[in-house]
Coordinates of C-alpha atoms and ligand atoms in Angstrom, one line a residue:
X164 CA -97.1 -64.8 166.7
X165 CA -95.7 -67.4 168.2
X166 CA -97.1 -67.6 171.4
X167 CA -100.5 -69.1 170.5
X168 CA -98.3 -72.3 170.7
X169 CA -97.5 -72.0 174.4
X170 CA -99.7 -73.3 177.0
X171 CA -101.1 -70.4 179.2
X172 CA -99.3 -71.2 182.3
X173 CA -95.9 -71.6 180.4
X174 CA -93.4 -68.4 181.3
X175 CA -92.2 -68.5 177.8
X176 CA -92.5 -65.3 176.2
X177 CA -93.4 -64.7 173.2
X178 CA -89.8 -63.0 172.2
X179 CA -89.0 -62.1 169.1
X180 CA -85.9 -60.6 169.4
X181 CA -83.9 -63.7 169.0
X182 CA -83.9 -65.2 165.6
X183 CA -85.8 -68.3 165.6
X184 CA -84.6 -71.3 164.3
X185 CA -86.6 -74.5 164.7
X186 CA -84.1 -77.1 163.4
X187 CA -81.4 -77.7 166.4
X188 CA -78.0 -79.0 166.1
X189 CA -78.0 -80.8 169.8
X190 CA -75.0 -82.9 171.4
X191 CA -75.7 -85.4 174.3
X192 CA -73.1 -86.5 177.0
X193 CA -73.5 -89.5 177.9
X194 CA -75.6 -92.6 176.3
X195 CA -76.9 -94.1 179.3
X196 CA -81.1 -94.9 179.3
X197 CA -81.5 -91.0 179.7
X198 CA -79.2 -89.5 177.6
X199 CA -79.5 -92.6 174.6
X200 CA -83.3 -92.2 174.9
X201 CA -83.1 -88.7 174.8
X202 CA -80.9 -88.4 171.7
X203 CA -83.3 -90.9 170.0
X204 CA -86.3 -88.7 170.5
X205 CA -84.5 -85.5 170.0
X206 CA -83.6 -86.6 166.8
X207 CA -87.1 -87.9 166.1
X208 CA -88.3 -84.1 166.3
X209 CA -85.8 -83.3 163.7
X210 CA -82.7 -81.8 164.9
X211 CA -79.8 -83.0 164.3
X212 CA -78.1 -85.0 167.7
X213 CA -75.0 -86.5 168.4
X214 CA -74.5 -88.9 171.3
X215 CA -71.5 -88.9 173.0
X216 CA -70.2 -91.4 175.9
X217 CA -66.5 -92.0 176.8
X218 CA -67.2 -95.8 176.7
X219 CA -65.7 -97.2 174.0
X220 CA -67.9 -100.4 173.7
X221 CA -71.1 -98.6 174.1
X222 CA -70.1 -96.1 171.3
X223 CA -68.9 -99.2 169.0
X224 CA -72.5 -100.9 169.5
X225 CA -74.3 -97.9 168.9
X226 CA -72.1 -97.3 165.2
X227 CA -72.8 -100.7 164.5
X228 CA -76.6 -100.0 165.1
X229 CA -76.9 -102.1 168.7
X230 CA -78.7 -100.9 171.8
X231 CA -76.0 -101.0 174.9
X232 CA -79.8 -101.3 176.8
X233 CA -82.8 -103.0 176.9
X234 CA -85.7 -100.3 175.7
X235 CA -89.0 -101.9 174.0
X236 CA -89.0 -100.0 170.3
X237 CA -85.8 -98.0 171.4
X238 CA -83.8 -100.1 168.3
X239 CA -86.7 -99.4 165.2
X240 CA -86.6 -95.2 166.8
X241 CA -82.7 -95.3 166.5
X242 CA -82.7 -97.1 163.3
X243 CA -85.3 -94.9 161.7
X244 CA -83.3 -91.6 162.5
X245 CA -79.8 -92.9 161.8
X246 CA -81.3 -93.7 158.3
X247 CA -82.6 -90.1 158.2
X248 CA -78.7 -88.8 158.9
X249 CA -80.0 -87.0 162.1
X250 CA -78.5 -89.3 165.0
X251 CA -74.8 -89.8 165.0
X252 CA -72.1 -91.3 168.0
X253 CA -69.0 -90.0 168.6
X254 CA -66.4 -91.0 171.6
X255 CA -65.2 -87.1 171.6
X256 CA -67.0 -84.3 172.3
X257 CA -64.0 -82.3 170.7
X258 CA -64.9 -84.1 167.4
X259 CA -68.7 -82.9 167.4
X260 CA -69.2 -79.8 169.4
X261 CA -68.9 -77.2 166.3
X262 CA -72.0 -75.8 166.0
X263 CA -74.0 -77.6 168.6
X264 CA -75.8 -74.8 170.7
X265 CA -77.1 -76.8 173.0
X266 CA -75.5 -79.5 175.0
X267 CA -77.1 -82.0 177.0
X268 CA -75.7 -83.5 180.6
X269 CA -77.4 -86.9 180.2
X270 CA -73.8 -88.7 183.0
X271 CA -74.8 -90.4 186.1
X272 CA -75.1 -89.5 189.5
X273 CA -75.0 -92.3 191.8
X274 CA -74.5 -92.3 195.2
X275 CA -71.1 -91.1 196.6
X276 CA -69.5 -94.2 198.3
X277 CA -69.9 -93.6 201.9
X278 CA -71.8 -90.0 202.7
X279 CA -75.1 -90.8 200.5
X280 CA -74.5 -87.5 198.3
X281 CA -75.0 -87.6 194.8
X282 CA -71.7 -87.7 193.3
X283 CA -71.1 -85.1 190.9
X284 CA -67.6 -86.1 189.4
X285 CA -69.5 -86.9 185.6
X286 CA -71.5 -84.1 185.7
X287 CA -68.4 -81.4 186.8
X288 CA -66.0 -83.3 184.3
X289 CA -68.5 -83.3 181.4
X290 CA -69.2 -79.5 182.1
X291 CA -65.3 -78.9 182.3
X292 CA -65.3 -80.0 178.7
X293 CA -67.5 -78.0 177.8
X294 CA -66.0 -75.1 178.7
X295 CA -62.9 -76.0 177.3
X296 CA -64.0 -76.9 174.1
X297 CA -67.0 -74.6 173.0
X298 CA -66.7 -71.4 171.1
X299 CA -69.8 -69.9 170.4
X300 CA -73.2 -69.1 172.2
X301 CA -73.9 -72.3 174.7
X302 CA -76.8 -73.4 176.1
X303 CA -75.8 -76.3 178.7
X304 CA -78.6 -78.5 179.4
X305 CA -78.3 -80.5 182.9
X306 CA -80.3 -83.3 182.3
X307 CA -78.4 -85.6 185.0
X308 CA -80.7 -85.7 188.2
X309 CA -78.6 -83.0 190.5
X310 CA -78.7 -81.8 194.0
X311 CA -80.6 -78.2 194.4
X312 CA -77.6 -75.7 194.0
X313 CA -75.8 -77.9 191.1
X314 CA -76.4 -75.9 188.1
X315 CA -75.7 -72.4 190.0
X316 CA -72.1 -74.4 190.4
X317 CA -71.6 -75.7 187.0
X318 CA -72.6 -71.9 185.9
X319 CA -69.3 -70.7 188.2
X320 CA -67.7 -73.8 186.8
X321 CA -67.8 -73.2 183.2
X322 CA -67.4 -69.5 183.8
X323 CA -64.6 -70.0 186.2
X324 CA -62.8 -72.5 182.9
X325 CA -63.5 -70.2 180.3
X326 CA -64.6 -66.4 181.6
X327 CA -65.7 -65.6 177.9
X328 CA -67.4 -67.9 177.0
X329 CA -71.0 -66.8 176.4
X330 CA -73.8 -69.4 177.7
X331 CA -76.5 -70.1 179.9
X332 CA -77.1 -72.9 182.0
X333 CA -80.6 -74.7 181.9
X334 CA -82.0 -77.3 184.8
X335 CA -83.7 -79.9 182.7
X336 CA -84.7 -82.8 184.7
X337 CA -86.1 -86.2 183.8
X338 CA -89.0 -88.2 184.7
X339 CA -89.2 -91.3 182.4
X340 CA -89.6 -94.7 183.4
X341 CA -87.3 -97.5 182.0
X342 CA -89.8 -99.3 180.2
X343 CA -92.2 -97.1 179.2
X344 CA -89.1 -94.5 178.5
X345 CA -90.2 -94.1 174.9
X346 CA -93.8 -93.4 175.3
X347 CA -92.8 -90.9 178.5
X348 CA -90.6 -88.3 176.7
X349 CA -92.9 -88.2 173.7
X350 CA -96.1 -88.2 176.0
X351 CA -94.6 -86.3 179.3
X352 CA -96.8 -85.6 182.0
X353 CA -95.1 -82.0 181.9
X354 CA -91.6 -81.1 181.0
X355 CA -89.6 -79.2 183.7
X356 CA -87.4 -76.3 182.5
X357 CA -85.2 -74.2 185.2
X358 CA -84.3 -71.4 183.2
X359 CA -83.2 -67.6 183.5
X360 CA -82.7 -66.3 180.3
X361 CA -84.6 -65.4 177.5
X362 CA -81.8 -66.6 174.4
X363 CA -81.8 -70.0 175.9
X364 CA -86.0 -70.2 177.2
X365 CA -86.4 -69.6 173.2
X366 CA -83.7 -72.4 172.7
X367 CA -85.5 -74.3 174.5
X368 CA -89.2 -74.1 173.2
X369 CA -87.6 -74.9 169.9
X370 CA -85.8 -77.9 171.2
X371 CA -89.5 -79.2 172.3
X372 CA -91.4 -77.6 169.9
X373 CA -93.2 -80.8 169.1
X374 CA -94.4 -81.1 172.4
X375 CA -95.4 -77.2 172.9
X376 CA -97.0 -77.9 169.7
X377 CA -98.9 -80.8 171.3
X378 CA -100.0 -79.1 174.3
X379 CA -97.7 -80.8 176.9
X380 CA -97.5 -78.5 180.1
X381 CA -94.6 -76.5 180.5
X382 CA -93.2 -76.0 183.9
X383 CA -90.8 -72.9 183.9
X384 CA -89.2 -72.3 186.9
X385 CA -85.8 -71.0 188.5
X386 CA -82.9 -73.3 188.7
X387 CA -83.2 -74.5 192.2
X388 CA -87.1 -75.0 192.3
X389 CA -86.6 -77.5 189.1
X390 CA -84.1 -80.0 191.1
X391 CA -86.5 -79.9 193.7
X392 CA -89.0 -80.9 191.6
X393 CA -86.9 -83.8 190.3
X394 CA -86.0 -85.1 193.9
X395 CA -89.4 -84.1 195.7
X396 CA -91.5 -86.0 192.9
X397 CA -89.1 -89.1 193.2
X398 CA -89.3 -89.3 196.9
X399 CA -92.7 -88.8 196.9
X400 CA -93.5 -91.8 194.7
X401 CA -91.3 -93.7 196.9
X402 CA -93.1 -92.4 199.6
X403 CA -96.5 -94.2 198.2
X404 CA -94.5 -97.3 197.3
X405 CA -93.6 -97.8 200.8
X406 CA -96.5 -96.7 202.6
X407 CA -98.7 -99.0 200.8
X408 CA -95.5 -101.9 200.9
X409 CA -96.1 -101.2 205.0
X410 CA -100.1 -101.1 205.0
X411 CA -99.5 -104.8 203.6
X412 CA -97.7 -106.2 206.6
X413 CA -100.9 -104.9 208.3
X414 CA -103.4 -106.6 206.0
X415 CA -101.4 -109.8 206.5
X416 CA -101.5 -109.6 210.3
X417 CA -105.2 -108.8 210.6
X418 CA -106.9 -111.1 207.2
X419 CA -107.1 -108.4 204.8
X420 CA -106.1 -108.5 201.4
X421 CA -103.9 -106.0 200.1
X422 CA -105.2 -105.8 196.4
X423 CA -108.7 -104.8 197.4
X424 CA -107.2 -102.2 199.7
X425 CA -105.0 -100.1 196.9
X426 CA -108.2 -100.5 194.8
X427 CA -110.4 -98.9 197.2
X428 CA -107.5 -96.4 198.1
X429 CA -106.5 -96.0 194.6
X430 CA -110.1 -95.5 193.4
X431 CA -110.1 -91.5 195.5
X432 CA -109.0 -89.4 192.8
X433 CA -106.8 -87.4 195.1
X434 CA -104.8 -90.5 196.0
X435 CA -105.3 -92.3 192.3
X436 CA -104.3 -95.7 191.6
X437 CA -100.4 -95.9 190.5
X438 CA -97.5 -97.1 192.8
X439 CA -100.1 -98.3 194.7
X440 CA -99.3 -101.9 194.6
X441 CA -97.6 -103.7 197.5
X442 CA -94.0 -105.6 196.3
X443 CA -90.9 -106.7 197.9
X444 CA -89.8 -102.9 198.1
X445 CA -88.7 -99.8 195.5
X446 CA -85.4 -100.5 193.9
X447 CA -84.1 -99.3 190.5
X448 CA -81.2 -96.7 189.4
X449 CA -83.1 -93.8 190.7
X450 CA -85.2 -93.8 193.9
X451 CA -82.9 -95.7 196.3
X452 CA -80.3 -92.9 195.5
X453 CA -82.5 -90.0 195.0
X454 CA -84.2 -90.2 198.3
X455 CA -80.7 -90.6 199.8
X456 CA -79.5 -88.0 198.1
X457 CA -82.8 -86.1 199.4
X458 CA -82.0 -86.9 202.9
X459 CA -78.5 -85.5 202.5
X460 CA -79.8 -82.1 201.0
X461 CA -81.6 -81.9 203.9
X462 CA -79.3 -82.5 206.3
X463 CA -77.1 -80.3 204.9
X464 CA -79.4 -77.4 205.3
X465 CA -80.7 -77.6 208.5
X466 CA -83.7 -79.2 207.4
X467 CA -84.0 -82.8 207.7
X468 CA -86.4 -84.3 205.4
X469 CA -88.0 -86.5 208.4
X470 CA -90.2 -88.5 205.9
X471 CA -87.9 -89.5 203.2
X472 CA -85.4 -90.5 206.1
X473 CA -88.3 -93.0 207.6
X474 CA -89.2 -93.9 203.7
X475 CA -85.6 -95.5 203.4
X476 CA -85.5 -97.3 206.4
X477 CA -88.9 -98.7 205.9
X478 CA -88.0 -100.1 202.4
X479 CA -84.7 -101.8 203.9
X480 CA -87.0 -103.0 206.0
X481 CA -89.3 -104.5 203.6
X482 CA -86.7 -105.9 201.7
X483 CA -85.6 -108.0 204.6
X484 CA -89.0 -108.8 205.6
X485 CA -89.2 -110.4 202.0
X486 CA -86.3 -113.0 203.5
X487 CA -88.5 -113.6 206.4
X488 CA -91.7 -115.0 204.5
X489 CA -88.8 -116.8 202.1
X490 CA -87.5 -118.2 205.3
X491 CA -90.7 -119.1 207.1
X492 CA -92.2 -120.7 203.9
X493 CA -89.5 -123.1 203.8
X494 CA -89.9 -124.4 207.6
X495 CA -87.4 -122.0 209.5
X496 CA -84.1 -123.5 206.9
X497 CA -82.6 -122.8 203.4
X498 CA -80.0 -125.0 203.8
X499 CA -79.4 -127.5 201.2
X500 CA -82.3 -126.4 199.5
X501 CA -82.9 -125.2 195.8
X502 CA -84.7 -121.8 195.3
X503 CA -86.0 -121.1 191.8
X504 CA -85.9 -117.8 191.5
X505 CA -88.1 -115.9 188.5
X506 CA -86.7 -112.0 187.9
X507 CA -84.1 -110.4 189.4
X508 CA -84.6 -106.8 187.3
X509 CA -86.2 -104.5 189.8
X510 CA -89.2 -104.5 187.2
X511 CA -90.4 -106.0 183.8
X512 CA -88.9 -104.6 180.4
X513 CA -85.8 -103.1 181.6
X514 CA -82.1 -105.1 182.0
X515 CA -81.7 -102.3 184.7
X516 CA -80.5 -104.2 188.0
X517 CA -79.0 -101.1 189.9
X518 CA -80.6 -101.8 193.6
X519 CA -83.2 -104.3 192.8
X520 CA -84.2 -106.0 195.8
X521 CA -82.8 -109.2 194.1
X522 CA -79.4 -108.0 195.0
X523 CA -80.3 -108.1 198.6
X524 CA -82.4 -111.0 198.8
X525 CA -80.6 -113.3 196.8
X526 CA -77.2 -113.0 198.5
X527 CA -79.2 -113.5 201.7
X528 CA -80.3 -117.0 200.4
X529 CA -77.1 -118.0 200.0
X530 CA -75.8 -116.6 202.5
X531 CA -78.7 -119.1 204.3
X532 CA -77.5 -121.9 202.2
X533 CA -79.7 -122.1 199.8
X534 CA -78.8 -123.1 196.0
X535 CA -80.4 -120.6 193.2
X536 CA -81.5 -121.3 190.0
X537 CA -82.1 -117.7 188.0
X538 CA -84.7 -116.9 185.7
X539 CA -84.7 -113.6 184.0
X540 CA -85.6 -112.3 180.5
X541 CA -83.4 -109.5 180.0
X542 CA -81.7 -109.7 183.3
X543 CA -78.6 -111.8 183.1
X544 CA -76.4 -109.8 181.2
X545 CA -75.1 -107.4 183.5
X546 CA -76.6 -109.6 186.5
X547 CA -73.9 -112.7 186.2
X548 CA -71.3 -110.0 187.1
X549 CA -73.5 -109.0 190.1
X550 CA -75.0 -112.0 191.2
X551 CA -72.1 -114.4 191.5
X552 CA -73.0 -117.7 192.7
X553 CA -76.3 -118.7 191.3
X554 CA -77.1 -120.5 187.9
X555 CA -78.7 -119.1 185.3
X556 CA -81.1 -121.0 183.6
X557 CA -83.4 -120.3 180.0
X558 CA -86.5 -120.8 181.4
X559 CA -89.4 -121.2 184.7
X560 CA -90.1 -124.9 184.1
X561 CA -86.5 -125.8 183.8
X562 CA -85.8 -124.0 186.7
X563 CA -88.0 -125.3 188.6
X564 CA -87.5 -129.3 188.3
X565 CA -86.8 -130.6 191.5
X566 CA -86.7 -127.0 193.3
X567 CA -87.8 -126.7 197.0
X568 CA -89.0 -123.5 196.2
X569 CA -90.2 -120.5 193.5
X570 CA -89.8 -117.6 194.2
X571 CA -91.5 -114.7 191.8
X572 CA -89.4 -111.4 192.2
X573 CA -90.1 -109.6 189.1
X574 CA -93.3 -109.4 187.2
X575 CA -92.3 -109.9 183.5
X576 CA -95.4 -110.5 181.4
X577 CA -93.6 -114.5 180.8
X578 CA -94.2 -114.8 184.5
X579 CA -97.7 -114.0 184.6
X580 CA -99.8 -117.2 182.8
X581 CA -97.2 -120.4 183.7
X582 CA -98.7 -123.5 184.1
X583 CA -98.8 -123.9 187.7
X584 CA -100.0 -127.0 187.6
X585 CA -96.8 -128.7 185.9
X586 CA -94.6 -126.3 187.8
X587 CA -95.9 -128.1 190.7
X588 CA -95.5 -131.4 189.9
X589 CA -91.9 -131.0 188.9
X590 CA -90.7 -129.6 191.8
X591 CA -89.3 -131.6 195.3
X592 CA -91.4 -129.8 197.5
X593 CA -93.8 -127.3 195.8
X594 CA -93.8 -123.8 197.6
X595 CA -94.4 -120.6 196.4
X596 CA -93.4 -116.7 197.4
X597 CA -95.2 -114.6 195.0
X598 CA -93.6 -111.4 196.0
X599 CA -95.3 -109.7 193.1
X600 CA -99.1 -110.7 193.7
X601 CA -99.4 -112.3 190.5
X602 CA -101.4 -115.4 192.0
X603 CA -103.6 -116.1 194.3
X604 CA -103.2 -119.0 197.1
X605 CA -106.3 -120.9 195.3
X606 CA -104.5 -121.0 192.2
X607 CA -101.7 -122.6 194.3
X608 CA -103.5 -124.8 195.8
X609 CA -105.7 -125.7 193.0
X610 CA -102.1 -126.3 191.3
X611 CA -101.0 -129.0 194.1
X612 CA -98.6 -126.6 195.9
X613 CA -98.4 -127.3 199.3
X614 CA -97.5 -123.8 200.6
X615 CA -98.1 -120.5 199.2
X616 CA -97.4 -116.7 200.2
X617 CA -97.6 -112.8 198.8
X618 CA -97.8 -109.9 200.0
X619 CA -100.5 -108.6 202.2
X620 CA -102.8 -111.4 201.4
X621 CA -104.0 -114.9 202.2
X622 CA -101.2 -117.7 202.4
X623 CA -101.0 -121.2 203.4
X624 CA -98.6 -123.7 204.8
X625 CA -96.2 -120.8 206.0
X626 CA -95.2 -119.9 209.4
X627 CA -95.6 -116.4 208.5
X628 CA -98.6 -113.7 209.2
Ligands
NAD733 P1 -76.1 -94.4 183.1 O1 -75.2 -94.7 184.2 O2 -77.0 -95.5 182.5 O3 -75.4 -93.7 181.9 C1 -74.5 -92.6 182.1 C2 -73.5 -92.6 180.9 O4 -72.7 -91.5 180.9 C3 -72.5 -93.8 180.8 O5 -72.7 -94.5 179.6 C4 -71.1 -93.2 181.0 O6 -70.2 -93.9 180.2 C5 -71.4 -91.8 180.4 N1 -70.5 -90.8 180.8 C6 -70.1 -90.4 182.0 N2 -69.2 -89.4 182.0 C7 -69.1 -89.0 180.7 C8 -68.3 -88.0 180.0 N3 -67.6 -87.1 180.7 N4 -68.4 -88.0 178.7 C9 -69.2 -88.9 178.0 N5 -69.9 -89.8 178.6 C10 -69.8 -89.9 179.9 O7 -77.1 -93.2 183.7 P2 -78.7 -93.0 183.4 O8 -79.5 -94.1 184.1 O9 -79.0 -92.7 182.0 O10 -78.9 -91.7 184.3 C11 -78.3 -90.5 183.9 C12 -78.9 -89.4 184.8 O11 -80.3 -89.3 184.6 C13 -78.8 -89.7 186.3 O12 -78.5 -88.5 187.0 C14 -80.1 -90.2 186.7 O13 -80.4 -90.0 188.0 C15 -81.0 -89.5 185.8 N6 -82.3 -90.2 185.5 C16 -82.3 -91.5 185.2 C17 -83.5 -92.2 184.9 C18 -83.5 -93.6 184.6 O14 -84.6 -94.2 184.5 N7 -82.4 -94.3 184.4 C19 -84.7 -91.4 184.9 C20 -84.7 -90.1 185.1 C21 -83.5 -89.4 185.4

């Protein structure tokens, strides 16, 4: 029998009237960080994936065996499974949709221009295709974070495009971290699967067979309680990020120290320990525009999700706030003066800039006068396009010769053990705004810098908290 493989609280059945075939012949739409890293792994399991985006340039990289993304180990898994003749690219879904039974929506949703909904042109169009261009049974895998009612539409959709077409829609959302993306869909916390049919729940146990095999929890549910999932579990870790971002504008107004706050918080097993640590605010391609897209939902129904509304403004909030301290570290005035600034990514090992807090704060600096000098290891390729105005430069101690000020945004693991010491001495006037905690203001002024400030902790020679 095959169900000794499925965990006890997975709704698979154990069904055997569908044959089973454990090798899958899978296509992807889209090869952004889900979709690419998706196929990658996928293929890793053994089936057989194609990956298809409609950008030319990222399709011609992939051929020619480059990354369009930065992914620690994403290059040595694609490599590996190219050479096995399981991973593929293709610009045209026409071109590789015979006898792929299970297609994934891996497009983005970002946030519709104006209203804050998640717009759903990618994910309609690529579903469009679909059911234009398949023949036989489908299963069509929304992997794309979607607002709660998304895949009941794309089911009319496709039926409404192609009424014979026989398929079944499955809700498939995605929780891995840019970064760790790798490790996260071969280690998932669980795997959420809205589904509603028996022919494509067995599709998909054999699609994640190595994970069933490995005891991963299965969370089965209908369509619309699986995009809940995907938005509630966003905005809820946005939720902590902020609350804790807000408990250190506290600490800073009444002497305490942040850092030994989330670790006696953290250390409760009902609150645990991660996104627990105060920053410059939550940015990154998903939770600015999935708790928007939560607060629309809610709108929309009569229901207005109160918190996540309050979460939002609370991390604009913080983001200016990070301007304040930049401001009040440097006497009151920007003008004329040169800010160093280290990471602009809205976190280490990822090129991902979509809503860091860099892109607010540093076109605030300028906008105060100040002259930037940018330091970012991965960050520069898709951030000269988005920055303008600021130079880029290799590295920290170049940067910061004869600088006014440093300013540490994001904590890449380069950023973590500079010599402070020689930073200091090189700059005009050495100040510091550690917005990531990485220091302490006695390594600052051990280091000969004359003014120093974090977040939610001790500072010196600032005007601010
Ligand atoms: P992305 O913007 O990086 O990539 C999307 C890709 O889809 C692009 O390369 C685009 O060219 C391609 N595309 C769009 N329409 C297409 C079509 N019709 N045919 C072929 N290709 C098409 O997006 P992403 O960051 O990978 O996110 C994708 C989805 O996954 C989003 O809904 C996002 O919310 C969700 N998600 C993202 C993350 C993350 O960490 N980035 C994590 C979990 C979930």
């Amino acid at each position: 029998s095959t169900s000794i493989y499925y965990k006890k609280n997975c709704k698979f059945e154990n069904n055997h009237h569908f044959k089973r075939q454990l090798n899958m012949k899978i296509a992807i739409i889209g090869t952004g960080y889900v979709g690419l890293v998706s196929g990658i792994c996928f293929s890793d399991f053994g089936h057989d994936v194609v990956c298809v985006d409609k950008d030319p340039r990222k399709i011609e990289m992939l051929k020619n065996g480059d990354i369009p993304i930065y992914e620690p180990g994403l290059d040595t898994l694609m490599a590996r499974n190219v050479d096995a003749d399981r991973l593929s690219f293709s610009l045209d879904l026409a071109d590789v949709i015979d006898g792929a039974g299970v297609i994934f929506i891996a497009v983005g949703t970002p946030t519709r221009r104006g209203d804050g909904h998640a717009d759903l042109t990618y994910v309609m169009a690529a579903a469009e295709e679909i059911a234009l261009l398949a023949r036989d049974y489908t299963v069509v895998v929304t992997k794309s974070t979607v607002p709660v009612g998304t895949n009941r539409l794309l089911e009319k959709t496709i039926r409404a495009a192609n009424p014979s077409l026989d398929f079944d829609v499955v809700s498939n959302p995605e929780f891995l971290r840019e970064g760790a993306a790798i490790e996260d869909f071969m280690k998932p916390d669980r795997i959420v699967l809205g589904v509603e049919s028996n022919r494509a729940k067995e599709v998909m146990h054999n699609i994640y067979r190595p994970l069933y095999l490995r005891d991963f929890p299965i969370v089965a549910t209908d369509l619309e309680s699986a995009e809940i999932i995907k938005y509630a579990s966003n905005a809820f870790l946005a939720t902590k990020i902020t609350f804790i971002n807000e408990i250190s504008a506290l600490c800073e107004s009444v002497g305490a120290d942040i850092k030994q706050v989330s670790k006696g918080m953290g250390l409760d097993g009902r609150i645990g320990n991660k996104f627990l640590h105060a920053g410059p605010g939550y940015g990154g391609s998903c939770f600015p525009k999935d708790t928007t897209a939560l607060a629309r939902i809610g709108q929309d129904n009569g229901v207005p999700m109160q918190i996540t509304e309050t979460v939002i403004k609370v991390n604009e909030q913080t983001k200016k706030r990070m301007f304040d301290k930049i401001l009040a570290i440097c006497d009151g005035t920007l003008s004329g003066k040169t800010v160093t600034i280290l990471g602009v990514t809205f976190k280490p090992n990822t090129d991902d800039r979509r809503d860091a807090p860099a892109l607010t704060i540093l076109p605030a600096l300028i906008s105060a006068g100040a002259k930037l000098l940018v330091v970012d290891p991965q960050g520069k390729r898709e951030g000269e396009a988005l920055l303008p105005g600021v130079d880029w430069v290799e590295d920290a101690y170049t940067a910061a010769c004869g600088a006014d000020l440093l300013v540490i945004l994001t904590e890449w693991n380069e950023f973590r053990a500079l010599d402070l010491k020689k930073l200091a001495s090189s700059m005009t006037s050495p100040r510091m705004a550690d917005l990531r905690n990485i220091y302490s203001a006695k390594d600052a002024e051990l280091a000969g810098f004359e003014a120093y400030d974090s977040i939610g902790r001790a500072s010196f020679g600032t005007t601010d908290g």
